[in-house]
Every structure is written in C-alpha cells, then in structure tokens.
XYZ file of C-alpha atoms in Angstrom:
440
model
C -27.867 -7.923 41.443
C -26.634 -11.068 39.766
C -27.728 -9.821 36.335
C -26.059 -6.449 36.884
C -22.804 -8.090 38.000
C -22.886 -10.407 35.016
C -23.417 -7.572 32.573
C -20.686 -5.519 34.218
C -18.181 -8.334 33.865
C -19.200 -8.801 30.235
C -18.664 -5.088 29.576
C -15.253 -5.203 31.221
C -14.209 -8.179 29.109
C -15.398 -6.450 25.962
C -13.538 -3.266 26.855
C -10.321 -5.243 27.152
C -10.896 -6.888 23.768
C -11.700 -10.371 25.051
C -14.561 -12.337 23.541
C -15.442 -15.407 25.524
C -17.132 -18.219 23.575
C -20.145 -19.981 24.986
C -19.508 -22.968 27.173
C -19.608 -26.250 25.344
C -19.212 -24.710 21.893
C -16.879 -26.633 19.631
C -13.638 -24.922 18.719
C -14.181 -22.999 15.519
C -12.433 -23.860 12.303
C -10.691 -21.111 10.383
C -12.628 -19.806 7.390
C -11.435 -20.879 3.899
C -10.916 -17.228 2.969
C -8.384 -16.885 5.787
C -6.499 -19.976 4.642
C -6.437 -18.812 1.019
C -5.160 -15.373 2.002
C -2.634 -17.030 4.281
C -1.291 -19.029 1.331
C -0.971 -15.838 -0.731
C 0.850 -14.090 2.098
C 3.143 -17.074 2.635
C 4.277 -17.074 -0.992
C 4.541 -13.287 -1.175
C 6.560 -13.128 2.016
C 9.064 -15.631 0.651
C 9.598 -13.126 -2.153
C 9.670 -9.936 -0.076
C 11.771 -11.331 2.771
C 14.397 -12.553 0.314
C 14.949 -8.895 -0.550
C 14.525 -7.606 2.996
C 17.099 -10.073 4.338
C 19.882 -8.886 2.027
C 18.875 -5.242 1.585
C 20.559 -3.775 4.719
C 23.896 -5.407 3.891
C 23.538 -4.619 0.176
C 22.950 -0.928 0.869
C 25.400 -0.371 3.747
C 28.238 -2.670 2.662
C 27.709 -3.030 -1.071
C 26.713 0.554 -1.898
C 28.403 2.218 1.075
C 25.417 4.122 2.478
C 25.744 5.783 5.885
C 23.372 4.838 8.731
C 21.471 8.068 8.019
C 21.115 7.190 4.333
C 20.027 3.684 5.217
C 17.581 5.081 7.771
C 16.031 7.209 5.016
C 15.614 4.237 2.678
C 14.419 1.985 5.493
C 11.890 4.618 6.495
C 10.643 4.711 2.902
C 10.514 0.921 2.772
C 8.501 0.607 5.976
C 6.589 3.878 6.115
C 5.771 4.987 2.573
C 2.825 2.608 2.423
C 1.127 4.829 5.009
C 0.435 7.369 2.269
C -1.734 4.943 0.283
C -3.282 2.663 2.913
C -6.294 4.938 3.283
C -6.703 4.965 -0.492
C -6.583 1.178 -0.670
C -9.056 0.788 2.177
C -11.397 3.396 0.715
C -11.368 1.873 -2.785
C -12.104 -1.566 -1.369
C -15.042 -0.315 0.715
C -16.559 1.764 -2.086
C -16.418 -1.122 -4.494
C -18.344 -3.499 -2.253
C -16.742 -6.575 -3.783
C -13.382 -5.064 -4.695
C -11.411 -6.098 -1.631
C -9.814 -8.965 -3.535
C -8.996 -6.911 -6.609
C -7.579 -3.910 -4.765
C -5.387 -6.290 -2.785
C -4.438 -8.092 -6.000
C -3.309 -4.863 -7.641
C -1.140 -4.143 -4.616
C 0.475 -7.584 -4.770
C 1.100 -7.196 -8.517
C 2.681 -3.747 -8.125
C 5.106 -5.027 -5.490
C 6.008 -7.985 -7.693
C 6.785 -5.689 -10.621
C 9.285 -3.717 -8.522
C 11.553 -6.681 -7.764
C 13.399 -6.886 -11.141
C 13.862 -3.107 -11.167
C 16.292 -3.463 -8.268
C 18.669 -5.066 -10.774
C 18.971 -1.727 -12.563
C 19.336 0.627 -9.577
C 22.684 1.314 -7.925
C 22.296 4.780 -6.386
C 20.179 6.238 -3.598
C 17.522 8.035 -5.683
C 16.392 5.190 -7.997
C 16.519 2.656 -5.179
C 14.375 4.979 -3.075
C 11.810 5.328 -5.881
C 11.640 1.560 -6.405
C 11.198 0.901 -2.706
C 8.499 3.595 -2.569
C 6.607 1.873 -5.401
C 6.996 -1.512 -3.703
C 5.603 -0.130 -0.453
C 2.779 1.533 -2.365
C 1.729 -1.955 -3.396
C 1.925 -3.136 0.208
C -0.114 -0.149 1.344
C -2.840 -0.837 -1.193
C -3.196 -4.504 -0.291
C -2.862 -4.601 3.495
C -6.171 -3.062 4.622
C -8.381 -4.917 2.073
C -6.672 -8.197 2.960
C -7.133 -7.689 6.703
C -10.733 -6.590 6.119
C -11.409 -9.867 4.295
C -9.948 -11.789 7.244
C -12.048 -9.827 9.721
C -15.260 -10.092 7.712
C -14.899 -13.841 7.217
C -14.435 -14.482 10.957
C -16.714 -14.258 13.963
C -15.931 -11.950 16.924
C -15.211 -15.015 19.071
C -12.497 -16.304 16.715
C -11.126 -13.133 15.174
C -7.898 -13.169 17.172
C -7.294 -16.786 16.202
C -8.064 -16.068 12.537
C -5.509 -13.269 12.415
C -3.085 -15.497 14.284
C -3.442 -18.281 11.700
C -2.968 -15.824 8.843
C 0.071 -14.225 10.472
C 1.540 -17.672 11.149
C 1.239 -18.604 7.469
C 2.572 -15.192 6.491
C 5.526 -15.695 8.822
C 6.245 -19.127 7.384
C 7.083 -17.246 4.202
C 9.211 -14.829 6.208
C 11.035 -17.855 7.592
C 11.775 -19.392 4.199
C 12.620 -16.118 2.439
C 15.927 -15.365 4.221
C 16.901 -19.040 3.976
C 16.391 -19.016 0.200
C 18.357 -15.754 -0.040
C 21.174 -17.278 2.005
C 21.365 -20.346 -0.242
C 21.338 -18.194 -3.384
C 24.129 -15.966 -2.063
C 26.279 -19.012 -1.346
C 25.564 -20.736 -4.649
C 25.941 -17.883 -7.146
C 28.570 -15.372 -8.152
C 26.232 -12.405 -8.692
C 24.324 -13.192 -5.527
C 22.265 -10.027 -5.113
C 21.081 -10.024 -8.735
C 20.053 -13.668 -8.424
C 18.112 -12.935 -5.218
C 16.164 -10.120 -6.890
C 15.357 -12.294 -9.929
C 14.109 -15.288 -7.942
C 12.137 -12.937 -5.692
C 10.236 -11.618 -8.714
C 9.347 -15.117 -9.934
C 8.023 -16.138 -6.517
C 5.973 -12.924 -6.232
C 4.242 -13.686 -9.547
C 3.172 -17.080 -8.171
C 1.616 -15.339 -5.161
C -0.460 -13.083 -7.421
C -1.702 -16.096 -9.381
C -2.774 -17.884 -6.192
C -4.743 -14.813 -5.115
C -6.553 -14.576 -8.449
C -7.377 -18.290 -8.605
C -8.189 -19.238 -5.013
C -9.335 -16.224 -2.964
C -13.141 -15.836 -3.200
C -14.665 -12.743 -4.756
C -16.601 -10.272 -2.638
C -15.942 -8.542 0.642
C -19.029 -9.477 2.617
C -18.166 -12.949 3.839
C -19.066 -12.495 7.472
C -19.380 -15.803 9.265
C -22.726 -16.464 10.871
C -21.289 -18.905 13.368
C -17.782 -20.058 14.226
C -16.158 -21.991 11.413
C -18.670 -21.040 8.726
C -19.099 -18.148 6.348
C -21.931 -17.069 4.149
C -21.678 -16.766 0.440
C -20.282 -13.391 -0.617
C -23.077 -10.856 -0.714
C -23.384 -7.201 -1.537
C -24.499 -5.186 1.401
C -27.544 -3.321 0.261
C -25.718 -1.291 -2.333
C -29.062 -0.023 -3.589
C -30.425 1.211 -0.264
C -27.375 2.160 1.809
C -25.152 5.077 0.861
C -21.793 4.132 -0.597
C -18.876 4.574 1.827
C -17.128 7.898 1.338
C -13.692 9.157 2.329
C -15.358 11.598 4.729
C -17.219 8.731 6.384
C -13.961 6.818 6.706
C -12.167 9.731 8.385
C -15.209 10.293 10.601
C -14.495 6.888 12.160
C -11.909 8.645 14.327
C -14.831 10.250 16.138
C -15.440 6.827 17.684
C -13.640 6.910 21.062
C -12.468 3.276 20.948
C -10.991 3.502 17.450
C -9.411 6.875 18.216
C -7.682 5.458 21.286
C -6.446 2.407 19.394
C -5.078 4.591 16.587
C -3.359 6.960 19.002
C -1.736 4.108 20.913
C -0.535 2.439 17.700
C 0.968 5.745 16.567
C 2.766 6.444 19.846
C 4.174 2.936 20.171
C 5.264 3.010 16.529
C 7.316 6.146 17.213
C 9.576 4.104 19.506
C 9.681 0.816 17.561
C 13.117 0.392 15.984
C 13.090 -1.073 12.482
C 13.875 -4.785 12.145
C 16.832 -4.003 9.905
C 18.434 -1.848 12.590
C 17.926 -4.619 15.168
C 19.765 -7.060 12.912
C 22.559 -4.560 12.215
C 22.943 -3.987 15.967
C 23.189 -7.740 16.549
C 25.777 -8.079 13.798
C 27.911 -5.338 15.339
C 27.613 -6.773 18.847
C 28.532 -10.307 17.796
C 30.710 -9.702 14.739
C 28.469 -11.822 12.489
C 30.150 -12.413 9.077
C 28.401 -10.820 6.113
C 27.510 -14.168 4.545
C 25.527 -15.155 7.662
C 23.671 -11.864 8.017
C 20.687 -13.007 5.921
C 19.972 -15.733 8.501
C 19.293 -13.337 11.374
C 15.645 -12.693 10.358
C 15.055 -16.447 10.594
C 15.112 -16.257 14.382
C 12.413 -13.601 14.477
C 10.330 -15.421 11.878
C 10.593 -18.779 13.668
C 9.423 -17.316 16.980
C 6.617 -15.431 15.223
C 5.505 -18.600 13.424
C 5.417 -20.693 16.592
C 3.683 -18.100 18.788
C 1.226 -16.378 16.406
C -1.671 -18.841 16.769
C -1.285 -19.502 20.542
C -1.086 -15.784 21.315
C -4.026 -15.063 19.000
C -6.137 -17.606 20.875
C -4.888 -16.245 24.208
C -5.929 -12.756 23.118
C -9.460 -14.004 22.412
C -9.651 -15.445 25.920
C -7.894 -12.986 28.241
C -8.100 -9.702 26.335
C -6.510 -8.543 23.114
C -5.200 -5.265 24.472
C -3.418 -7.036 27.340
C -1.633 -9.328 24.891
C -0.820 -6.376 22.626
C 0.884 -4.458 25.438
C 2.655 -7.584 26.683
C 4.183 -7.898 23.211
C 5.729 -4.447 23.604
C 7.069 -5.583 26.953
C 8.900 -8.379 25.131
C 10.355 -5.814 22.721
C 11.584 -3.732 25.667
C 13.406 -6.774 27.018
C 15.033 -7.319 23.624
C 16.284 -3.724 23.584
C 17.564 -4.077 27.138
C 19.568 -7.181 26.191
C 21.151 -5.317 23.275
C 22.178 -2.539 25.677
C 23.836 -4.862 28.200
C 27.474 -5.913 28.086
C 26.477 -9.566 27.739
C 28.162 -11.243 24.754
C 27.163 -14.844 25.419
C 26.241 -17.285 22.680
C 22.618 -17.211 23.852
C 22.287 -13.462 23.211
C 21.113 -13.643 19.570
C 18.657 -16.428 20.374
C 17.151 -14.484 23.269
C 16.892 -11.215 21.321
C 15.365 -12.843 18.241
C 12.935 -14.895 20.353
C 11.695 -11.748 22.098
C 11.557 -9.922 18.767
C 9.369 -12.649 17.266
C 7.196 -12.736 20.390
C 6.624 -8.996 19.966
C 5.267 -9.482 16.449
C 3.164 -12.512 17.381
C 1.494 -10.557 20.197
C 0.912 -7.325 18.273
C 0.624 -7.644 14.498
C -2.640 -9.532 14.034
C -3.901 -8.761 17.537
C -3.955 -5.020 16.794
C -6.171 -5.622 13.757
C -8.494 -7.796 15.838
C -8.781 -5.009 18.423
C -9.479 -2.373 15.775
C -12.108 -4.550 14.074
C -14.292 -4.343 17.170
C -14.779 -0.585 16.660
C -15.423 -0.476 12.900
C -18.697 -1.254 11.053
C -18.562 -3.846 8.288
C -19.231 -1.412 5.454
C -16.144 0.607 6.469
C -14.015 -2.220 7.835
C -11.198 -1.808 5.309
C -11.058 1.977 5.767
C -11.108 1.713 9.569
C -8.261 -0.780 9.681
C -6.355 1.418 7.227
C -6.604 4.354 9.648
C -4.874 2.364 12.377
C -2.285 0.971 9.979
C -1.567 4.449 8.595
C -0.876 5.925 12.015
C 1.433 3.065 12.891
C 3.277 3.115 9.545
C 3.830 6.882 9.640
C 5.167 6.607 13.173
C 7.613 3.865 12.203
C 8.733 5.943 9.223
C 9.596 8.790 11.601
C 11.324 6.353 13.963
C 13.544 4.994 11.178
C 14.628 8.493 10.190
C 15.221 9.522 13.796
C 17.092 6.358 14.743
C 19.333 6.573 11.669
C 20.109 10.221 12.393
C 20.812 9.510 16.078
C 23.072 6.577 15.173
C 25.037 8.761 12.754
C 25.379 11.626 15.234
C 25.871 9.875 18.605
C 26.355 6.179 17.943
C 24.149 3.099 17.971
C 24.102 2.658 21.762
C 22.809 6.163 22.460
C 20.178 5.829 19.750
C 18.928 2.518 21.161
C 18.892 3.876 24.714
C 16.688 6.769 23.645
C 14.324 4.396 21.813
C 14.099 2.098 24.839
C 13.154 4.935 27.174
C 10.618 6.281 24.676
C 9.021 2.850 24.202
C 8.675 2.348 27.962
C 6.965 5.721 28.379
C 4.619 5.139 25.415
C 3.686 1.675 26.699
C 2.792 3.101 30.112
C 0.654 5.769 28.475
C -1.105 3.189 26.289
C -1.804 1.068 29.363
C -3.672 3.911 31.048
C -5.375 5.106 27.863
C -7.045 1.817 27.003
C -8.013 0.795 30.532
C -11.822 0.483 30.918
C -13.258 3.483 32.758
C -16.165 3.444 35.232
C -18.227 5.468 32.736
C -17.660 2.854 30.064
C -18.829 0.124 32.405
C -21.914 2.112 33.398
C -22.779 2.572 29.723
C -22.554 -1.186 29.303
C -25.119 -1.598 32.100
C -27.558 0.885 30.629
C-alpha cells in the first residue's frame, strides 16, 4: 500500500510538471551552455527592445498609422515567426549538431534588418522588414530553447529556463533605456536608435559564434554538469523528419500543452497595445513612452529565476496558469476608473510577473513530452501555435479598437482570457486514468 501511494503521488507530481529533487542533493549549478546563450540573448534583446520600445510611437505618431494598421504590423512583428519556427526546429534536429548554427543564422538575419528600417517610411516596406526580422526570430527560438533543455536535467529545467529568461530580460531592461537616452540626446532620434540597434545585434552574433558550444546533444547526466557534445547515433537511428515532428502532436501531453498555449495566446493582448493603453489612461508624454517597457522588464528580471525554481517544486503548469491570472489582474486594472500614481507600477509589475511565470515555464513543460532527437521540433510546435494565436489577437484587437474603442476591445480580451484560462485548468488536470497508468 505504501509503495502504491508513493508511486501515485509521484505520478501526480509528474502530471503537474513538478520534478522534486532527491533529499540532500546539492542545488544544481546552471550549465555553461545556458549561461552562454543567456549572454547572447541579453545582448540581442538590448538591440531588439531598442526598436520595440520606440516602434509603436514611431508608427502611430510619426507615420500616422491607425490602430488597425498598427495592429497589422504588430501582428506581423509578433506572429510572422510562427511560419518558420517549425522549419528552424526541423533543420536543427535533422542536422544533429546544427542547433547553434541554425540559431546563429536567425540572429544574423534579424541583425541585418535593423539598418533597413532607416530606409522604410510606408506601411508595405516596414511590414516586409518586420516580417524578415521575425523570420530570424522564428528560426532561432526553437533551436536555442532546445539547447537549453538538452543541457539541463529534468530536476533543474525550470530553473535553467528561468536563468536564461532573466538574462534575456536584462537586455529587455537596458534596451528601452538606451533608446530613451538616444532620443533625448540626438536630433534624428529614430534613425540613431535603428543604427545603434544594428551595431549591438552584430555583437550578439559574434558572442554566439565564439562562446556557445557546438553540438545539440549536451544533456546533463546529473545536476550542474553536462556531457561533451555528442552525435546521437546518426548512423543507426533514422534522421528526424518533418512527418515525425508533426506526429509529435499524437502525444496526448504535448497536444494538450499546444492547444492550451494556442487558446491562451488568442486572448493575450500585445505588449505594445498595453503600453499604448497606459499612455492614453495616464497622458504619458511621447518622450517618456520608451520607458514603459522598463517596468515589465524589471519585474520579469526579478521574478524569472524564483518562479522557475518554484515551478520545479510545486508544478510548472500551476505556475503557468497563475501567470495568466496576473495578466487578468493587469487587464482589470486598466479597465477600472482608477487613475492613481500607482496604476502604471501595478500594471507593469503584473505584466512582468505574467512573463516570468509563463515564458520559460511553458518550454519546460513542453520539454517533458518531447524526445531528445526531436526536442527542437517539439518545442517549435508549441511556439508556433502560440505565435499564430497572438498574431490573430493583434489583428483582432486592432480592428476592435478601431471600430468600438480601446475599452471595449480590452473588455472582450479580458473575458476571453478568463474563459481560456478556465478551460486550460481543466484540460491539463491529471485524470484518474493517467494516475492508474503511472501505477501500472
């Protein structure tokens, strides 16, 4: 009876995404691969967030785009990568040791797009440049996250993603600040931001080439260690195929995770719209607009590692859904009539908490259901569903704002997010059949 109860509790913990380390085991160090990739992401995010911080104001105020036009471009910026994430994940898996190089090509492509923004002043060319930039992001995201997953143990995977996301968010914290300083110090502020962004992005590519280890198979054998990169029986095992990658959706756990990520993404309002809503509520001057993302980034940076470790202990799916609860509270505050000085701090804190509890945690959850030889492709499936959903949300929110106003659009998104979160809560809950399978 004792053995059965013990195994049942272990199955329940696993179903919720929690991996409990053995008693007395020393706290694991983060793998060098994770730290190297974190440094690359930090530098790259300084570059990308410089552009992201000024882009909404540049397009809406500088170029005079309507909310619908901005929603279209924002949807491209955040959702176009969904079209190539599967390709990036598939190429990385087929190549065995190409995870680094596929990711590197993605970083380089995004860097090359930054100076092109200097030449574009109408909707069509800007849309094409943003599409190319997001193509680079789509190519690099799944191979990068696969390297993080493969270089970490199941017990520390949530913490590893938390450390990476914290370093990544440090760049997101500095990027808007650099953009703000450039706008204040120069006459042609936007052109200067785009130029400096390109230079910083090139540095990030160089760090990836010089310091991230080659090879994809760096699975740690115990917490805090990782084996030398090895090829996984390329001569005896069949090479991963696109059909095999798509067949991963036949796995019930991965299919549920992908469906939940898609549904929740359909009701997740773009960051840029959140900042525009705050500016309208508070009357923030244009010159201060670029500082609004700093609040989100600061909260994300502070909470990413603690919430990653909490997810490893109490259950990753619980933390993931709690993050969406924080986002619901942020939306609710924006819908209230409260105009106090604490409003922006509360909204941005909740917004950052949402990202800290969901971004890396979702990848840690998905990693549990994907074999190593298809890790990049499996994570790409989840990322693709989420990115496509957010693309649709940006288009829908921009259209609703244009037709009925920002308050009606946000109200509809809040209701939709609450319903999707409730559905996700029931969908991922461990079932009696799952527990009985764990006992068999």
